[in-house]
């Protein structure tokens, strides 16, 4: 199992706010990165350095961290936000190494 | 515009070696970035395989380290993945990605962060 734990599935009503969490000891010391993946597509970077959005990512996506938990919040979820979300960070015991969370499937109702 | 493209056999026999190449366009693999491999078994999540730096320095997932080798070909602007002694468990979509490094100073120490900002489309490798 991964050092980073995510809820397997989360759902949100269209236009509402949803928080996707990632929990693990690496997050006490290292930044979280978030990726969105839609079926049949490569992952897409949506948040890095805990709360920085790349160019082109809507501002409804935001990130935060508290203790050993990182969160990705989508404020006003849209139908196109449906997909799988993965957190990534550095390994807690060997920080040269990277580790992904197990992923969260987001359904927009 | 930076693009990455994976290439290699889509079918590998058990106990054989999986060999993939990632061709980079729009950027140089000699830049200060890490060049990474990630895989995704059917219906499962992402797994970090490892990365290679312009100097040839590598970091590998401990669970795969004994079977993985990564290399660079600067003349072709490509980097490669070799995974030996493959089994059906190695069947997956394999992605290559560029991983950039950033830093923050909090007044007392530097914090480093990494993010994969460009990905290839992925290539399916079946071990059978």
Short mmCIF file of C-alpha atoms in Angstrom, two decimals:
data_model
loop_
_atom_site.label_atom_id
_atom_site.label_comp_id
_atom_site.label_asym_id
_atom_site.label_seq_id
_atom_site.Cartn_x
_atom_site.Cartn_y
_atom_site.Cartn_z
CA UNK A 1 0.00 0.00 0.00
CA UNK A 2 1.06 3.59 -0.64
CA UNK A 3 2.52 5.93 1.98
CA UNK A 4 -0.15 8.38 0.86
CA UNK A 5 -3.79 7.49 1.54
CA UNK A 6 -6.72 8.82 -0.45
CA UNK A 7 -10.43 8.05 -0.26
CA UNK A 8 -11.25 5.77 -3.20
CA UNK A 9 -14.30 7.75 -4.29
CA UNK A 10 -15.97 11.07 -3.65
CA UNK A 11 -19.04 12.65 -5.20
CA UNK A 12 -20.24 16.23 -5.45
CA UNK A 13 -23.34 17.93 -6.81
CA UNK A 14 -22.81 20.18 -9.79
CA UNK A 15 -21.75 23.64 -8.66
CA UNK A 16 -20.99 22.59 -5.10
CA UNK A 17 -17.64 22.44 -3.31
CA UNK A 18 -15.69 19.24 -2.79
CA UNK A 19 -12.50 18.48 -0.91
CA UNK A 20 -10.26 15.57 -1.84
CA UNK A 21 -7.74 14.62 0.81
CA UNK A 22 -4.38 12.89 0.86
CA UNK A 23 -2.93 11.71 4.15
CA UNK A 24 0.52 10.46 5.06
CA UNK A 25 3.70 11.15 6.98
CA UNK A 26 5.61 12.48 3.93
CA UNK A 27 3.24 15.45 3.89
CA UNK A 28 4.54 16.67 7.24
CA UNK A 29 7.82 17.56 5.54
CA UNK A 30 7.21 17.68 1.81
CA UNK A 31 4.95 19.48 -0.61
CA UNK A 32 1.97 17.82 -2.26
CA UNK A 33 1.32 17.80 -5.98
CA UNK A 34 -2.07 16.97 -7.49
CA UNK A 35 -2.89 15.42 -10.86
CA UNK A 36 -6.21 14.95 -12.61
CA UNK A 37 -6.71 12.00 -14.94
CA UNK A 38 -9.63 11.39 -17.24
CA UNK A 39 -10.34 8.00 -18.86
CA UNK A 40 -7.90 7.15 -21.59
CA UNK A 41 -5.79 10.25 -20.98
CA UNK A 42 -2.46 11.03 -19.40
CA UNK A 43 -2.49 12.73 -16.01
CA UNK A 44 -2.71 16.51 -15.94
CA UNK A 45 -0.98 18.68 -13.35
CA UNK A 46 -3.54 20.79 -11.45
CA UNK A 47 -1.74 21.87 -8.24
CA UNK A 48 1.91 21.90 -7.21
CA UNK A 49 3.86 23.15 -4.23
CA UNK A 50 0.73 22.48 -2.18
CA UNK A 51 -1.32 25.41 -3.53
CA UNK A 52 0.06 26.70 -6.85
CA UNK A 53 -1.97 26.34 -10.05
CA UNK A 54 -0.23 25.91 -13.42
CA UNK A 55 -1.24 28.21 -16.21
CA UNK A 56 -4.57 27.16 -17.71
CA UNK A 57 -5.96 25.47 -14.60
CA UNK A 58 -9.20 27.16 -13.47
CA UNK A 59 -9.08 29.06 -10.19
CA UNK A 60 -11.82 26.87 -8.77
CA UNK A 61 -8.98 24.43 -8.02
CA UNK A 62 -7.01 25.14 -4.85
CA UNK A 63 -4.75 23.26 -2.49
CA UNK A 64 -3.84 23.34 1.17
CA UNK A 65 -1.99 21.36 3.81
CA UNK A 66 -2.41 20.81 7.52
CA UNK A 67 -0.20 18.44 9.46
CA UNK A 68 0.03 15.18 7.55
CA UNK A 69 -2.93 15.93 5.29
CA UNK A 70 -3.00 17.72 1.95
CA UNK A 71 -6.28 18.74 0.36
CA UNK A 72 -7.45 19.60 -3.11
CA UNK A 73 -10.59 21.74 -3.11
CA UNK A 74 -12.80 22.35 -6.11
CA UNK A 75 -15.11 25.29 -5.49
CA UNK A 76 -18.10 25.12 -7.80
CA UNK A 77 -17.43 21.72 -9.36
CA UNK A 78 -18.17 21.38 -13.05
CA UNK A 79 -19.09 18.30 -15.05
CA UNK A 80 -15.67 18.37 -16.73
CA UNK A 81 -13.97 18.00 -13.33
CA UNK A 82 -15.09 14.40 -13.13
CA UNK A 83 -12.17 12.01 -13.15
CA UNK A 84 -9.46 10.50 -10.99
CA UNK A 85 -7.27 12.66 -8.78
CA UNK A 86 -3.86 11.61 -7.52
CA UNK A 87 -1.64 13.25 -4.95
CA UNK A 88 2.12 12.87 -5.11
CA UNK A 89 4.90 13.72 -2.71
CA UNK A 90 8.34 12.60 -1.70
CA UNK A 91 9.07 9.44 0.23
CA UNK A 92 9.31 10.04 3.95
CA UNK A 93 12.35 7.84 4.53
CA UNK A 94 14.25 8.60 1.35
CA UNK A 95 13.28 12.02 0.12
CA UNK A 96 14.91 11.58 -3.26
CA UNK A 97 12.09 9.20 -4.11
CA UNK A 98 8.54 10.03 -5.15
CA UNK A 99 5.28 8.36 -4.21
CA UNK A 100 1.70 8.62 -5.50
CA UNK A 101 -1.47 8.27 -3.49
CA UNK A 102 -3.90 5.55 -4.48
CA UNK A 103 -6.20 8.00 -6.25
CA UNK A 104 -9.71 9.34 -5.70
CA UNK A 105 -12.47 8.94 -8.26
CA UNK A 106 -14.55 12.11 -8.35
CA UNK A 107 -18.11 11.91 -9.61
CA UNK A 108 -20.01 15.11 -10.36
CA UNK A 109 -23.72 14.51 -9.93
CA UNK B 1 5.64 23.58 -26.93
CA UNK B 2 7.24 20.69 -25.10
CA UNK B 3 6.10 17.22 -26.12
CA UNK B 4 7.05 13.76 -24.96
CA UNK B 5 6.39 10.57 -26.92
CA UNK B 6 6.83 7.02 -25.67
CA UNK B 7 7.79 4.25 -28.07
CA UNK B 8 8.61 0.57 -27.83
CA UNK B 9 7.15 -2.92 -28.16
CA UNK B 10 3.58 -3.33 -27.03
CA UNK B 11 4.05 -7.01 -26.21
CA UNK B 12 6.82 -8.57 -24.14
CA UNK B 13 7.24 -12.21 -23.19
CA UNK B 14 7.39 -13.24 -19.52
CA UNK B 15 10.93 -13.20 -18.14
CA UNK B 16 11.94 -10.89 -20.97
CA UNK B 17 12.97 -7.23 -20.89
CA UNK B 18 10.64 -4.30 -21.39
CA UNK B 19 12.40 -1.48 -23.24
CA UNK B 20 10.82 1.91 -23.84
CA UNK B 21 12.12 5.18 -25.17
CA UNK B 22 10.78 8.67 -24.60
CA UNK B 23 11.53 11.26 -27.28
CA UNK B 24 11.50 14.87 -26.11
CA UNK B 25 10.76 17.76 -28.45
CA UNK B 26 10.66 21.44 -27.56
CA UNK B 27 13.09 21.04 -24.66
CA UNK B 28 16.53 19.61 -24.05
CA UNK B 29 17.09 16.68 -21.71
CA UNK B 30 20.30 18.45 -20.79
CA UNK B 31 18.27 21.09 -18.94
CA UNK B 32 17.91 21.09 -15.17
CA UNK B 33 14.91 18.80 -15.00
CA UNK B 34 14.27 15.23 -14.00
CA UNK B 35 12.97 12.84 -16.65
CA UNK B 36 10.56 10.35 -15.20
CA UNK B 37 8.69 7.13 -15.85
CA UNK B 38 5.28 6.34 -14.34
CA UNK B 39 3.09 3.33 -15.00
CA UNK B 40 -0.55 2.42 -14.50
CA UNK B 41 -1.76 -1.19 -14.48
CA UNK B 42 -5.22 -1.74 -15.96
CA UNK B 43 -7.88 -0.32 -13.66
CA UNK B 44 -5.34 0.73 -11.04
CA UNK B 45 -3.54 3.83 -9.87
CA UNK B 46 -0.32 5.53 -10.84
CA UNK B 47 3.02 4.07 -9.78
CA UNK B 48 6.26 6.04 -9.85
CA UNK B 49 8.97 3.94 -11.50
CA UNK B 50 11.91 6.30 -11.32
CA UNK B 51 13.73 9.26 -12.84
CA UNK B 52 16.98 10.30 -14.44
CA UNK B 53 18.82 13.62 -14.40
CA UNK B 54 20.94 15.19 -17.11
CA UNK B 55 24.08 13.97 -15.35
CA UNK B 56 22.84 10.39 -15.56
CA UNK B 57 22.02 10.27 -11.88
CA UNK B 58 19.00 8.06 -11.20
CA UNK B 59 16.43 7.38 -8.51
CA UNK B 60 14.29 4.25 -8.64
CA UNK B 61 11.24 2.94 -6.85
CA UNK B 62 12.61 0.51 -4.25
CA UNK B 63 10.05 -2.10 -5.26
CA UNK B 64 11.44 -2.14 -8.82
CA UNK B 65 15.04 -1.10 -8.25
CA UNK B 66 16.56 -4.54 -8.80
CA UNK B 67 15.00 -4.76 -12.27
CA UNK B 68 15.09 -1.17 -13.57
CA UNK B 69 17.67 0.72 -15.56
CA UNK B 70 17.24 4.20 -17.02
CA UNK B 71 19.53 5.96 -19.44
CA UNK B 72 19.88 9.11 -21.54
CA UNK B 73 20.79 9.63 -25.19
CA UNK B 74 21.55 13.33 -25.42
CA UNK B 75 22.38 13.14 -29.13
CA UNK B 76 18.81 12.03 -29.83
CA UNK B 77 17.21 13.97 -26.97
CA UNK B 78 15.74 10.74 -25.63
CA UNK B 79 15.66 8.86 -22.38
CA UNK B 80 14.93 5.19 -21.90
CA UNK B 81 13.54 2.62 -19.50
CA UNK B 82 14.58 -1.01 -19.25
CA UNK B 83 12.70 -3.36 -16.95
CA UNK B 84 13.93 -6.94 -16.89
CA UNK B 85 12.46 -10.23 -15.70
CA UNK B 86 8.96 -9.02 -16.45
CA UNK B 87 5.80 -10.82 -15.41
CA UNK B 88 2.11 -10.25 -16.04
CA UNK B 89 2.15 -7.81 -13.10
CA UNK B 90 4.22 -5.45 -15.25
CA UNK B 91 1.39 -5.11 -17.77
CA UNK B 92 0.48 -1.43 -17.71
CA UNK B 93 0.30 1.86 -19.53
CA UNK B 94 3.75 3.41 -19.26
CA UNK B 95 4.10 7.20 -19.23
CA UNK B 96 7.16 9.36 -19.49
CA UNK B 97 7.08 12.82 -17.97
CA UNK B 98 9.21 15.90 -17.34
CA UNK B 99 9.55 16.72 -13.67
CA UNK B 100 10.58 20.21 -12.72
CA UNK B 101 12.02 21.33 -9.42
CA UNK B 102 11.20 24.49 -7.55
CA UNK B 103 12.21 25.97 -4.23
CA UNK B 104 10.88 28.14 -1.44
CA UNK B 105 12.80 29.96 1.29
CA UNK B 106 11.00 30.39 4.60
CA UNK B 107 13.67 32.57 6.15
CA UNK B 108 15.44 29.68 7.77
CA UNK B 109 15.73 26.90 5.22
CA UNK B 110 15.02 25.92 1.65
CA UNK B 111 12.07 23.70 0.77
CA UNK B 112 12.05 21.89 -2.54
CA UNK B 113 9.07 20.75 -4.54
CA UNK B 114 8.70 18.70 -7.71
CA UNK B 115 5.97 18.51 -10.29
CA UNK B 116 5.41 16.63 -13.54
CA UNK B 117 4.23 19.36 -15.87
CA UNK B 118 4.48 17.58 -19.23
CA UNK B 119 3.47 13.98 -19.89
CA UNK B 120 3.57 11.68 -22.85
CA UNK B 121 0.31 10.14 -24.00
CA UNK B 122 1.36 6.75 -22.65
CA UNK B 123 2.04 3.42 -24.27
CA UNK B 124 0.44 0.10 -23.37
CA UNK B 125 2.76 -2.78 -22.67
CA UNK B 126 1.36 -6.25 -22.24
CA UNK B 127 3.41 -9.09 -20.80
CA UNK B 128 2.18 -12.35 -22.28
#
